[in-house]
Amino acid sequence: MVPAAVTRLQSIQNYQARVRKIVVDLGLQPTNFTTVMRSKVNYAGGAPRPMIKVHVRASDPTAFRQQSEVAKQQIQGLLTSNGVNGFSVEILDPNRVLVRSIFPLSPSDIFIRAFEAVSDRIVGNLNQRLGNKWTTLCLFKVGRTSEGSSYSVFVTVKPGTVNEWQRLQAQTQSIMDTELRRLGRPNLVGAVRADFVPGGQSEGAGPSSSHGKSFKDDLDGQPKLGCSIGLVGDSTGGGTLGGFFELQVGKAIHRGFLTNHHVVAPPKGAPMHRDHNRSGTVYGWAQGHPLKTKMHFFAEPDVNTTKQDIETAIAVNRDTLRQREESIRQRELAGMERSHLQEANRVNMGDFVNDLLKLRVTAAKLPQKLGHAIFSSGRAQTNDEKPRLIDWAFVSIDEFPEVRLSNHNRLPTTAELGNDVPDKYVRNVYYTAPKGPFQNFGSLEPGKWYFKKGRTTGITGGICHGTHVLTNAAEDPRGFFGPDGSLESAEADMINRVAMIVNSKALEPGAMQRAFCIGGDLGSLVFDADGVCCGLMSGTWSSETAPLEEEDWETDYWGTCVESGLVMDIADVQRWIAQRLTPRDTNGRPNGRPGRLTIPSRYDF
């Protein structure tokens, strides 16, 4: 940005109070005021223009359009009367912007076939034009609802990225059109657009320390499938306990659970964080090794929020109980008999308060130490022709015999799935999971329905998208497991592939997408309609509302896609656990039985 433009932007800050007054006087509540240099979508090569952005909260959506237009005119008048020209004004209620949904496609869709055939060409063009500024690439149907959706090559990029978007869109669409012609489908040429929006994948921890999740209504003091876990000593993060397994290494059998490597890794900024990502937790490290991290349940932010929620409930319901007792006393002083209904209500409220006091005792014992991470992948990927992301950890509970396990691997009932049952997503598919614990391993299949139970969003269902999401690893280098099980460095320009599960019910008229997961859900297991364990959640994917509050996004897109789940196939997890735990001679040749991840044969183990 040239110095003159910087000076002009800075000078506008002097009018901030007067701009806010204009907005408030019109009945709008300002939430953010920024000045930016911003170019327009499809304005290839054009110079950015200075802009004032005012974010507001509008109570009346009908009146908002007129209020915002009047505010723009008055703000422009204020600037012009003071000799400030050349600024555009934008007033936005972020809660009322277009919300986009993405809809999963069948693997047999002709557009999926075309996309998979040319995805390498699209990646090559993105690398040439955007370098490490693009983050993910995939093909979806995109729109506000399923009926209004259309095919889109959807590219997420880093916020603030500047490019000739019109040219890049045309190039991407041309690559798809060429392939459709080659497939003998010229009638489909032009049916696929290209979208470039801010966003990408994330491994966020979910609710922060000040916004942990309360488990007041699901508190029995026992760890179980889908519960909250955290790193001992970490007051801000957290993840999900996927489910309990046994890890067999030679004659040793370890009891424990699966989650993600990034859930058990030291927090970013910690001295050992980088080393841990590079090596993972190596099986056989001595007790006390600093990277055999300790885990507890719940995560500390959730413990704090749960305790606060219980205390609030106790105070509120004790007050209600006192009011009911006083009402009965006043009735008796007036010479009236105590009614059966009043007495029943008093007794019920007293019982409820006693139940809350018992919950307080249970919560006081949390967080409870649960185990040590004895084996994890590090930040890794498969070494196949088309690499896939790897992010798993096994936490042993062997050293904590006081941990009580009962119903720990129980699958949810149909009633607990609620409106997320599979026949809401796929015709003639029904939930037939066995009552009790899960018992079998499977594999992810595009087009099938799956569900997960996570720390933050609980039980959610969705469809496995018909093709992998491609992720740019240029700024997120991962290692891969070599033939001898060692972790080796990957190429810096590696493109990874990862399966995605999308929570959008295309069968329902007017269906819109809902979040399948958010950060704190990572580490959850993924199951099919028969209760077969098929995957492990490793990340979230989303695009964001633009322009962003804190960053200068350079287009006029006003859409957001809520979080979808990025999932590892459980078969990949099993395979790489076995490969890393295979005994080898000095020449790296296998000379013993590989390690195995198995499902406990007993419900209470």
Coordinates of C-alpha atoms in Angstrom, one line a residue:
M1 CA 0.0 0.0 0.0
V2 CA 1.4 3.4 -1.0
P3 CA 2.2 5.9 1.9
A4 CA -0.5 8.3 0.7
A5 CA -3.2 5.6 1.0
V6 CA -2.0 4.7 4.5
T7 CA -2.2 8.3 5.5
R8 CA -5.8 8.6 4.2
L9 CA -6.9 5.4 6.0
Q10 CA -5.4 6.6 9.2
S11 CA -7.1 10.0 8.9
I12 CA -10.5 8.3 8.6
Q13 CA -10.0 6.9 12.1
N14 CA -10.5 10.5 13.4
Y15 CA -14.1 10.3 12.3
Q16 CA -14.9 7.0 14.0
A17 CA -16.9 8.5 16.9
R18 CA -19.0 10.6 14.5
V19 CA -19.6 7.6 12.2
R20 CA -20.7 5.5 15.2
K21 CA -23.1 8.3 16.3
I22 CA -24.7 8.3 12.8
V23 CA -25.3 4.5 13.0
V24 CA -26.6 4.6 16.6
D25 CA -29.0 7.4 15.8
L26 CA -30.6 5.3 13.0
G27 CA -31.3 2.5 15.5
L28 CA -28.3 0.2 14.7
Q29 CA -25.8 -1.1 17.1
P30 CA -22.2 -0.8 15.8
T31 CA -19.9 -3.7 16.7
N32 CA -16.8 -3.0 14.6
F33 CA -15.3 -0.1 12.6
T34 CA -12.4 -0.6 10.2
T35 CA -10.8 1.1 7.2
V36 CA -9.2 -1.1 4.5
M37 CA -7.9 -1.1 1.0
R38 CA -10.1 -3.5 -0.9
S39 CA -10.5 -4.6 -4.5
K40 CA -13.7 -6.0 -6.1
V41 CA -14.4 -9.6 -7.2
N42 CA -13.8 -10.0 -11.0
Y43 CA -11.9 -6.7 -11.0
A44 CA -8.8 -8.3 -12.5
G45 CA -5.7 -6.3 -12.0
G46 CA -7.6 -3.3 -10.6
A47 CA -6.2 -1.0 -7.9
P48 CA -7.8 -1.5 -4.5
R49 CA -10.0 1.3 -3.3
P50 CA -10.2 2.7 0.3
M51 CA -13.3 1.6 2.2
I52 CA -14.9 2.1 5.5
K53 CA -16.5 -1.1 6.9
V54 CA -19.0 -0.7 9.7
H55 CA -20.3 -4.0 11.2
V56 CA -23.6 -3.6 13.1
R57 CA -26.3 -5.7 14.9
A58 CA -29.7 -5.0 13.4
S59 CA -32.8 -5.9 15.5
D60 CA -35.2 -5.4 12.6
P61 CA -34.2 -7.1 9.4
T62 CA -37.0 -5.4 7.4
A63 CA -35.8 -1.9 8.4
F64 CA -32.1 -2.7 8.1
R65 CA -31.9 -2.1 4.3
Q66 CA -33.3 1.4 4.6
Q67 CA -31.3 2.2 7.7
S68 CA -28.1 1.1 6.1
E69 CA -28.7 3.1 3.0
V70 CA -29.4 6.2 5.0
A71 CA -26.3 5.6 7.1
K72 CA -24.1 5.3 4.0
Q73 CA -25.4 8.6 2.6
Q74 CA -24.9 10.4 5.9
I75 CA -21.3 9.0 6.4
Q76 CA -20.5 9.9 2.8
G77 CA -21.8 13.4 3.4
L78 CA -19.7 13.7 6.6
L79 CA -16.6 12.7 4.7
T80 CA -17.3 15.0 1.7
S81 CA -18.0 18.0 3.9
N82 CA -14.6 17.6 5.5
G83 CA -12.8 17.3 2.1
V84 CA -12.4 13.5 2.2
N85 CA -13.3 11.9 -1.1
G86 CA -12.8 8.6 -2.9
F87 CA -14.0 6.3 0.0
S88 CA -16.8 3.8 -0.4
V89 CA -18.9 2.8 2.6
E90 CA -20.1 -0.6 3.5
I91 CA -22.5 -1.5 6.4
L92 CA -23.1 -5.1 7.3
D93 CA -24.8 -7.2 9.9
P94 CA -22.6 -10.4 9.8
N95 CA -25.4 -12.4 11.3
R96 CA -27.5 -11.7 8.2
V97 CA -25.1 -12.5 5.4
L98 CA -25.7 -15.3 3.0
V99 CA -25.0 -18.7 4.5
R100 CA -23.9 -21.2 2.0
S101 CA -24.3 -24.9 2.3
I102 CA -22.2 -27.6 0.6
F103 CA -23.9 -30.8 -0.4
P104 CA -22.0 -34.1 -0.8
L105 CA -21.9 -35.8 -4.2
S106 CA -22.1 -39.5 -5.2
P107 CA -18.8 -41.1 -6.2
S108 CA -20.5 -42.0 -9.5
D109 CA -21.4 -38.4 -10.4
I110 CA -20.0 -37.5 -13.8
F111 CA -18.6 -34.3 -12.4
I112 CA -16.7 -36.2 -9.8
R113 CA -15.2 -38.3 -12.5
A114 CA -14.2 -35.2 -14.4
F115 CA -12.8 -33.5 -11.3
E116 CA -10.7 -36.5 -10.3
A117 CA -9.2 -36.8 -13.8
V118 CA -8.1 -33.1 -13.8
S119 CA -7.4 -32.4 -10.2
D120 CA -3.6 -32.6 -10.7
R121 CA -3.9 -30.0 -13.5
I122 CA -5.9 -27.7 -11.3
V123 CA -3.4 -28.1 -8.4
G124 CA -0.6 -27.3 -10.8
N125 CA -2.3 -24.1 -11.8
L126 CA -3.1 -23.2 -8.2
N127 CA 0.5 -23.7 -7.2
Q128 CA 1.7 -21.5 -10.1
R129 CA -0.8 -18.7 -9.4
L130 CA -1.2 -18.9 -5.6
G131 CA 1.8 -20.8 -4.2
N132 CA 1.1 -21.6 -0.6
K133 CA -1.8 -19.2 -0.4
W134 CA -4.4 -21.9 -1.3
T135 CA -5.3 -24.3 1.4
T136 CA -7.9 -26.9 0.2
L137 CA -9.5 -27.9 -3.1
C138 CA -12.6 -30.0 -3.8
L139 CA -15.8 -30.3 -5.9
F140 CA -19.2 -29.8 -4.3
K141 CA -22.7 -28.7 -5.0
V142 CA -22.9 -25.3 -3.3
G143 CA -25.9 -23.1 -2.5
R144 CA -28.2 -21.8 0.2
T145 CA -30.4 -24.9 -0.1
S146 CA -30.2 -28.2 -1.8
E147 CA -32.7 -27.1 -4.5
G148 CA -30.7 -24.0 -5.4
S149 CA -27.3 -25.6 -5.3
S150 CA -24.9 -25.9 -8.3
Y151 CA -21.6 -27.5 -9.0
S152 CA -18.5 -25.7 -7.9
V153 CA -14.8 -26.3 -7.9
F154 CA -14.4 -24.9 -4.4
V155 CA -10.9 -23.5 -3.4
T156 CA -10.2 -22.2 0.0
V157 CA -7.4 -19.7 0.4
K158 CA -5.7 -17.7 3.2
P159 CA -7.6 -14.6 4.2
G160 CA -6.1 -11.5 2.7
T161 CA -4.9 -13.2 -0.5
V162 CA -4.9 -10.9 -3.5
N163 CA -5.1 -12.3 -7.1
E164 CA -6.7 -11.8 -10.5
W165 CA -9.7 -13.9 -9.4
Q166 CA -11.6 -13.6 -12.7
R167 CA -8.7 -15.0 -14.7
L168 CA -8.1 -17.8 -12.1
Q169 CA -11.8 -18.7 -12.2
A170 CA -11.8 -18.9 -16.0
Q171 CA -8.7 -21.1 -16.0
T172 CA -10.2 -23.5 -13.5
Q173 CA -13.6 -23.7 -15.3
S174 CA -11.8 -24.2 -18.6
I175 CA -9.9 -27.2 -17.3
M176 CA -13.2 -28.8 -16.2
D177 CA -14.9 -28.0 -19.4
T178 CA -12.1 -29.6 -21.5
E179 CA -12.4 -32.8 -19.5
L180 CA -16.2 -32.9 -19.9
R181 CA -15.8 -32.6 -23.6
R182 CA -13.3 -35.5 -23.5
L183 CA -15.8 -37.6 -21.6
G184 CA -18.3 -37.0 -24.4
R185 CA -20.5 -34.7 -22.4
P186 CA -20.4 -31.3 -24.2
N187 CA -23.9 -30.6 -23.0
L188 CA -22.4 -30.2 -19.5
V189 CA -19.8 -27.6 -20.5
G190 CA -20.3 -24.4 -18.3
A191 CA -22.2 -26.3 -15.6
V192 CA -19.3 -26.0 -13.1
R193 CA -18.2 -22.7 -11.7
A194 CA -15.1 -22.0 -9.6
D195 CA -15.3 -20.3 -6.2
F196 CA -12.3 -18.9 -4.2
V197 CA -13.1 -18.2 -0.6
P198 CA -11.2 -17.8 2.7
G199 CA -11.0 -20.9 4.8
G200 CA -9.5 -24.4 5.0
Q201 CA -8.8 -27.2 7.4
S202 CA -8.3 -26.8 11.1
E203 CA -7.2 -28.8 14.2
G204 CA -8.6 -26.3 16.6
A205 CA -9.3 -27.3 20.2
G206 CA -12.9 -26.2 20.3
P207 CA -14.3 -24.1 23.2
S208 CA -11.6 -21.9 24.8
S209 CA -10.8 -21.8 28.5
S210 CA -13.5 -19.2 29.0
H211 CA -16.1 -21.1 27.0
G212 CA -15.7 -24.7 27.9
K213 CA -18.7 -27.1 27.6
S214 CA -20.8 -28.1 30.5
F215 CA -21.4 -31.8 31.0
K216 CA -23.8 -31.3 34.0
D217 CA -26.5 -33.3 32.2
D218 CA -24.2 -36.2 31.3
L219 CA -22.0 -36.6 34.4
D220 CA -21.4 -40.0 35.8
G221 CA -17.7 -39.7 36.6
Q222 CA -16.6 -42.4 34.1
P223 CA -14.7 -42.0 30.9
K224 CA -16.6 -43.3 27.8
L225 CA -16.8 -43.1 24.1
G226 CA -17.1 -39.5 23.0
C227 CA -16.2 -37.8 26.3
S228 CA -14.1 -34.8 26.9
I229 CA -10.3 -35.2 27.5
G230 CA -7.5 -32.8 27.9
L231 CA -3.7 -32.6 28.4
V232 CA -2.7 -32.4 32.0
G233 CA -1.5 -28.8 32.6
D234 CA -3.3 -27.3 29.6
S235 CA -6.0 -24.9 30.6
T236 CA -7.2 -23.9 27.1
G237 CA -7.5 -26.9 24.9
G238 CA -9.3 -30.3 24.7
G239 CA -10.4 -33.1 22.5
T240 CA -12.5 -36.2 22.3
L241 CA -11.9 -39.7 23.6
G242 CA -12.7 -41.8 20.5
G243 CA -13.2 -45.2 22.1
F244 CA -11.4 -48.0 24.0
F245 CA -9.2 -50.5 22.4
E246 CA -6.4 -53.0 23.2
L247 CA -2.9 -52.6 21.7
Q248 CA -1.1 -55.8 21.3
V249 CA 2.7 -55.6 21.0
G250 CA 4.4 -58.9 21.2
K251 CA 3.2 -60.6 24.4
A252 CA 2.2 -57.3 25.9
I253 CA -1.4 -56.1 25.8
H254 CA -2.2 -52.5 26.7
R255 CA -5.6 -51.2 27.6
G256 CA -6.4 -47.7 26.4
F257 CA -8.2 -45.4 23.9
L258 CA -7.7 -43.8 20.6
T259 CA -7.7 -40.0 19.9
N260 CA -5.6 -37.7 17.8
H261 CA -1.9 -37.0 18.0
H262 CA -2.5 -33.2 18.1
V263 CA -4.8 -33.8 21.1
V264 CA -2.0 -35.4 23.1
A265 CA 0.8 -33.2 21.8
P266 CA 2.2 -30.3 23.9
P267 CA 0.5 -27.0 23.1
K268 CA 1.8 -24.8 20.3
G269 CA 4.7 -22.8 21.6
A270 CA 5.7 -25.4 24.2
P271 CA 9.5 -26.3 23.9
M272 CA 8.8 -29.9 22.8
H273 CA 5.9 -29.2 20.4
R274 CA 7.9 -29.3 17.2
D275 CA 9.9 -32.4 18.2
H276 CA 6.7 -34.2 19.1
N277 CA 5.1 -33.5 15.8
R278 CA 8.1 -34.7 14.0
S279 CA 8.6 -38.0 15.8
G280 CA 5.2 -38.7 17.5
T281 CA 5.3 -40.7 20.7
V282 CA 7.6 -43.7 20.2
Y283 CA 6.5 -47.0 21.7
G284 CA 8.9 -48.1 24.3
W285 CA 10.0 -44.7 25.6
A286 CA 10.9 -45.0 29.3
Q287 CA 8.4 -43.9 31.9
G288 CA 8.8 -40.2 32.7
H289 CA 9.8 -39.3 29.1
P290 CA 8.6 -35.7 28.6
L291 CA 6.7 -36.6 25.4
K292 CA 4.7 -39.5 27.0
T293 CA 2.1 -36.8 27.9
K294 CA -0.5 -37.3 30.6
M295 CA -4.2 -37.1 29.8
H296 CA -7.2 -36.5 32.0
F297 CA -11.0 -36.2 31.7
F298 CA -12.7 -33.9 31.3
A299 CA -10.6 -31.2 29.6
E300 CA -9.9 -28.5 32.2
P301 CA -12.1 -25.8 30.5
D302 CA -15.0 -28.2 30.5
V303 CA -14.4 -29.1 34.2
N304 CA -14.6 -25.4 35.1
T305 CA -17.7 -24.8 33.1
T306 CA -19.4 -27.9 34.4
K307 CA -18.7 -26.9 38.0
Q308 CA -20.0 -23.4 37.4
D309 CA -23.1 -24.7 35.7
I310 CA -23.8 -27.0 38.7
E311 CA -23.3 -24.2 41.2
T312 CA -25.7 -22.0 39.3
A313 CA -28.3 -24.7 39.1
I314 CA -28.0 -25.4 42.8
A315 CA -28.5 -21.7 43.6
V316 CA -31.4 -21.2 41.3
N317 CA -33.3 -24.3 42.4
R318 CA -32.7 -23.8 46.1
D319 CA -34.3 -20.4 45.6
T320 CA -37.2 -22.0 43.9
L321 CA -37.5 -24.5 46.7
R322 CA -37.6 -21.7 49.3
Q323 CA -40.3 -20.0 47.4
R324 CA -42.4 -23.1 47.3
E325 CA -41.9 -23.7 51.0
E326 CA -42.9 -20.1 51.8
S327 CA -46.0 -20.4 49.6
I328 CA -47.1 -23.5 51.6
R329 CA -46.3 -21.7 54.9
Q330 CA -48.4 -18.7 53.9
R331 CA -51.3 -21.0 52.9
E332 CA -51.2 -22.7 56.3
L333 CA -51.1 -19.4 58.2
A334 CA -54.2 -18.4 56.4
G335 CA -55.9 -21.5 57.7
M336 CA -55.9 -23.4 54.4
E337 CA -54.9 -27.0 54.0
R338 CA -51.7 -27.9 52.2
S339 CA -52.6 -28.9 48.7
H340 CA -51.3 -32.3 47.4
L341 CA -50.0 -30.6 44.2
Q342 CA -48.0 -28.0 46.2
E343 CA -46.5 -30.7 48.4
A344 CA -45.6 -32.9 45.4
N345 CA -43.9 -29.9 43.7
R346 CA -42.0 -29.1 46.9
V347 CA -40.8 -32.8 47.3
N348 CA -39.8 -33.0 43.6
M349 CA -37.8 -29.8 43.8
G350 CA -36.1 -31.0 47.0
D351 CA -35.1 -34.2 45.3
F352 CA -33.8 -32.3 42.3
V353 CA -31.6 -30.1 44.6
N354 CA -30.3 -33.2 46.3
D355 CA -29.4 -34.7 42.9
L356 CA -27.5 -31.5 42.0
L357 CA -25.6 -31.8 45.3
K358 CA -24.6 -35.3 44.4
L359 CA -23.4 -34.0 41.0
R360 CA -21.3 -31.4 42.8
V361 CA -19.5 -34.2 44.7
T362 CA -18.9 -36.1 41.4
A363 CA -17.6 -32.9 39.7
A364 CA -15.3 -32.1 42.6
K365 CA -13.3 -35.3 41.7
L366 CA -12.6 -33.9 38.2
P367 CA -10.4 -33.7 36.3
Q368 CA -9.4 -37.3 36.8
K369 CA -6.1 -38.6 35.5
L370 CA -6.7 -41.2 32.8
G371 CA -3.5 -42.3 31.1
H372 CA -0.3 -41.7 29.3
A373 CA 0.1 -41.4 25.5
I374 CA 2.4 -44.3 24.8
F375 CA 2.2 -44.3 21.0
S376 CA 1.3 -41.7 18.4
S377 CA 1.7 -40.9 14.7
G378 CA 3.2 -37.4 14.9
R379 CA 2.0 -35.1 12.0
A380 CA 2.2 -37.7 9.3
Q381 CA 0.8 -39.0 6.1
T382 CA 0.7 -42.3 4.2
N383 CA 3.5 -43.0 1.7
D384 CA 1.1 -44.1 -1.1
E385 CA 0.9 -42.7 -4.6
K386 CA -1.9 -40.5 -3.3
P387 CA -0.9 -39.6 0.3
R388 CA -3.6 -39.4 3.0
L389 CA -3.3 -37.6 6.3
I390 CA -2.5 -39.5 9.5
D391 CA -3.1 -38.2 13.0
W392 CA -3.7 -40.8 15.7
A393 CA -2.6 -41.5 19.3
F394 CA -3.0 -44.4 21.7
V395 CA -3.3 -43.5 25.3
S396 CA -2.7 -46.3 27.8
I397 CA -4.8 -46.5 31.0
D398 CA -2.7 -49.4 32.4
E399 CA -1.0 -47.3 35.1
F400 CA -4.3 -46.0 36.4
P401 CA -6.2 -49.0 37.8
E402 CA -8.6 -46.7 39.7
V403 CA -10.2 -45.7 36.4
R404 CA -13.6 -47.4 36.3
L405 CA -14.9 -48.5 33.0
S406 CA -18.5 -49.5 32.4
N407 CA -20.5 -49.1 29.3
H408 CA -17.5 -47.2 28.0
N409 CA -17.9 -48.2 24.3
R410 CA -21.7 -48.1 24.2
L411 CA -23.2 -47.0 20.9
P412 CA -26.1 -44.5 21.0
T413 CA -29.6 -45.7 20.6
T414 CA -31.9 -44.6 17.8
A415 CA -33.6 -42.2 20.2
E416 CA -30.3 -40.6 21.0
L417 CA -29.5 -40.1 17.3
G418 CA -32.7 -38.1 17.2
N419 CA -33.1 -36.3 13.8
D420 CA -29.7 -37.5 12.6
V421 CA -30.9 -41.1 11.8
P422 CA -29.6 -42.3 8.4
D423 CA -32.9 -42.4 6.6
K424 CA -33.0 -38.6 6.9
Y425 CA -29.9 -38.6 4.6
V426 CA -30.1 -41.7 2.4
R427 CA -33.3 -43.5 1.3
N428 CA -34.0 -46.9 2.7
V429 CA -31.0 -46.9 5.1
Y430 CA -31.8 -47.5 8.8
Y431 CA -29.9 -47.5 12.0
T432 CA -29.3 -51.1 13.0
A433 CA -26.3 -50.8 15.4
P434 CA -26.3 -53.5 18.2
K435 CA -27.3 -52.5 21.7
G436 CA -24.1 -52.1 23.8
P437 CA -20.6 -51.7 22.6
F438 CA -19.3 -51.5 19.0
Q439 CA -17.7 -54.8 17.9
N440 CA -16.2 -54.5 14.4
F441 CA -13.9 -52.5 12.2
G442 CA -14.9 -51.4 8.7
S443 CA -13.7 -48.8 6.1
L444 CA -15.0 -45.5 4.8
E445 CA -17.1 -45.6 1.6
P446 CA -18.0 -42.5 -0.3
G447 CA -21.8 -41.9 -0.4
K448 CA -22.5 -43.7 2.8
W449 CA -24.0 -42.3 6.0
Y450 CA -21.9 -42.1 9.2
F451 CA -22.1 -40.6 12.6
K452 CA -19.8 -39.5 15.4
K453 CA -20.1 -38.7 19.1
G454 CA -17.8 -35.8 20.1
R455 CA -17.0 -33.6 23.0
T456 CA -18.5 -30.4 21.6
T457 CA -21.3 -31.1 19.2
G458 CA -22.3 -34.5 20.6
I459 CA -24.0 -36.9 18.1
T460 CA -24.1 -35.8 14.5
G461 CA -24.6 -37.6 11.2
G462 CA -23.6 -37.0 7.6
I463 CA -22.7 -38.3 4.2
C464 CA -19.1 -39.3 3.2
H465 CA -18.4 -37.0 0.2
G466 CA -17.8 -38.7 -3.2
T467 CA -14.2 -37.7 -3.5
H468 CA -11.3 -36.7 -1.2
V469 CA -10.5 -33.1 -0.2
L470 CA -7.1 -32.1 -1.4
T471 CA -5.0 -30.1 1.1
N472 CA -2.0 -28.0 0.4
A473 CA 0.9 -29.1 2.8
A474 CA 3.3 -26.4 1.7
E475 CA 3.1 -24.6 5.0
D476 CA 2.1 -27.7 7.0
P477 CA 4.9 -30.2 6.2
R478 CA 4.3 -33.7 7.5
G479 CA 6.4 -36.8 7.7
F480 CA 5.6 -40.2 6.3
F481 CA 6.3 -43.7 7.6
G482 CA 9.0 -45.5 5.6
P483 CA 9.1 -49.2 4.9
D484 CA 10.8 -49.9 8.3
G485 CA 8.2 -47.9 10.2
S486 CA 10.4 -44.8 10.8
L487 CA 9.1 -41.3 10.2
E488 CA 10.8 -39.6 7.2
S489 CA 10.5 -36.1 5.8
A490 CA 8.0 -35.5 3.1
E491 CA 8.4 -33.2 0.1
A492 CA 7.5 -29.7 0.8
D493 CA 4.9 -29.5 -2.1
M494 CA 3.1 -32.6 -1.1
I495 CA -0.7 -32.7 -1.7
N496 CA -2.6 -34.7 0.9
R497 CA -6.0 -36.3 0.5
V498 CA -8.6 -36.7 3.3
A499 CA -12.2 -38.0 3.4
M500 CA -14.9 -35.5 4.3
I501 CA -18.3 -36.1 6.0
V502 CA -20.9 -33.4 5.4
N503 CA -24.0 -32.9 7.5
S504 CA -26.6 -31.8 5.0
K505 CA -29.9 -33.6 4.3
A506 CA -30.4 -33.2 0.6
L507 CA -33.5 -35.4 0.8
E508 CA -35.4 -32.7 2.7
P509 CA -36.9 -29.8 0.8
G510 CA -35.1 -26.6 1.7
A511 CA -32.3 -28.5 3.4
M512 CA -29.3 -26.5 4.6
Q513 CA -26.0 -27.6 6.0
R514 CA -25.3 -28.0 9.7
A515 CA -22.0 -28.4 11.5
F516 CA -20.8 -32.1 11.6
C517 CA -18.1 -31.1 14.1
I518 CA -16.0 -28.4 15.5
G519 CA -12.5 -28.4 16.9
G520 CA -13.2 -30.0 20.3
D521 CA -14.8 -33.0 18.5
L522 CA -11.5 -34.1 17.0
G523 CA -10.5 -37.6 18.1
S524 CA -14.0 -39.0 17.7
L525 CA -14.6 -42.3 16.1
V526 CA -16.9 -42.5 13.1
F527 CA -19.4 -45.3 12.8
D528 CA -21.8 -46.5 10.0
A529 CA -25.4 -47.4 10.3
D530 CA -24.6 -50.9 11.5
G531 CA -22.4 -49.6 14.4
V532 CA -19.1 -50.6 12.6
C533 CA -16.1 -48.4 13.5
C534 CA -14.9 -47.0 10.1
G535 CA -12.9 -43.8 10.8
L536 CA -11.2 -41.4 13.2
M537 CA -11.9 -37.6 13.1
S538 CA -8.8 -35.6 12.5
G539 CA -9.8 -32.1 11.4
T540 CA -12.5 -29.7 10.4
W541 CA -13.1 -27.9 7.1
S542 CA -14.9 -24.7 6.6
S543 CA -15.0 -21.5 4.6
E544 CA -15.6 -18.2 6.4
T545 CA -17.9 -15.3 6.0
A546 CA -16.1 -12.6 4.1
P547 CA -15.0 -9.9 4.5
L548 CA -13.6 -11.0 7.8
E549 CA -13.8 -8.9 10.9
E550 CA -10.1 -8.8 11.6
E551 CA -8.5 -9.4 8.2
D552 CA -8.8 -7.7 4.8
W553 CA -10.4 -10.2 2.4
E554 CA -10.1 -9.0 -1.1
T555 CA -13.5 -10.1 -2.7
D556 CA -17.2 -9.4 -2.4
Y557 CA -18.1 -13.0 -1.5
W558 CA -20.6 -13.0 1.4
G559 CA -20.9 -16.7 2.1
T560 CA -20.0 -19.1 4.8
C561 CA -19.9 -22.9 4.9
V562 CA -20.2 -24.4 8.3
E563 CA -17.8 -27.1 9.5
S564 CA -17.6 -30.5 7.9
G565 CA -15.5 -33.3 9.3
L566 CA -12.1 -34.5 7.9
V567 CA -11.8 -38.2 8.7
M568 CA -9.0 -40.9 8.5
D569 CA -10.0 -44.4 7.5
I570 CA -9.6 -46.6 10.5
A571 CA -8.0 -49.2 8.2
D572 CA -5.1 -46.6 7.6
V573 CA -4.8 -46.2 11.4
Q574 CA -4.6 -50.0 11.9
R575 CA -2.1 -50.5 9.0
W576 CA 0.3 -47.8 10.2
I577 CA 0.2 -48.9 13.8
A578 CA 1.1 -52.4 12.6
Q579 CA 3.9 -51.1 10.4
R580 CA 5.5 -49.0 13.1
L581 CA 5.2 -51.8 15.7
T582 CA 6.6 -54.6 13.5
P583 CA 9.9 -56.0 15.0
R584 CA 12.8 -55.8 12.5
D585 CA 16.4 -57.0 12.3
T586 CA 19.4 -54.7 11.8
N587 CA 18.7 -54.6 8.0
G588 CA 15.1 -53.4 8.6
R589 CA 13.5 -56.7 7.6
P590 CA 10.5 -57.9 9.7
N591 CA 11.4 -60.6 12.1
G592 CA 8.3 -60.9 14.3
R593 CA 4.6 -60.4 14.6
P594 CA 3.3 -56.8 13.9
G595 CA 1.5 -54.9 16.6
R596 CA -2.3 -55.0 16.5
L597 CA -5.1 -52.6 17.4
T598 CA -8.1 -54.7 18.6
I599 CA -11.6 -54.1 20.0
P600 CA -12.0 -55.4 23.6
S601 CA -13.9 -58.7 23.7
R602 CA -15.3 -57.8 27.1
Y603 CA -17.7 -55.0 27.7
D604 CA -16.0 -54.2 31.1
F605 CA -12.3 -54.7 30.6

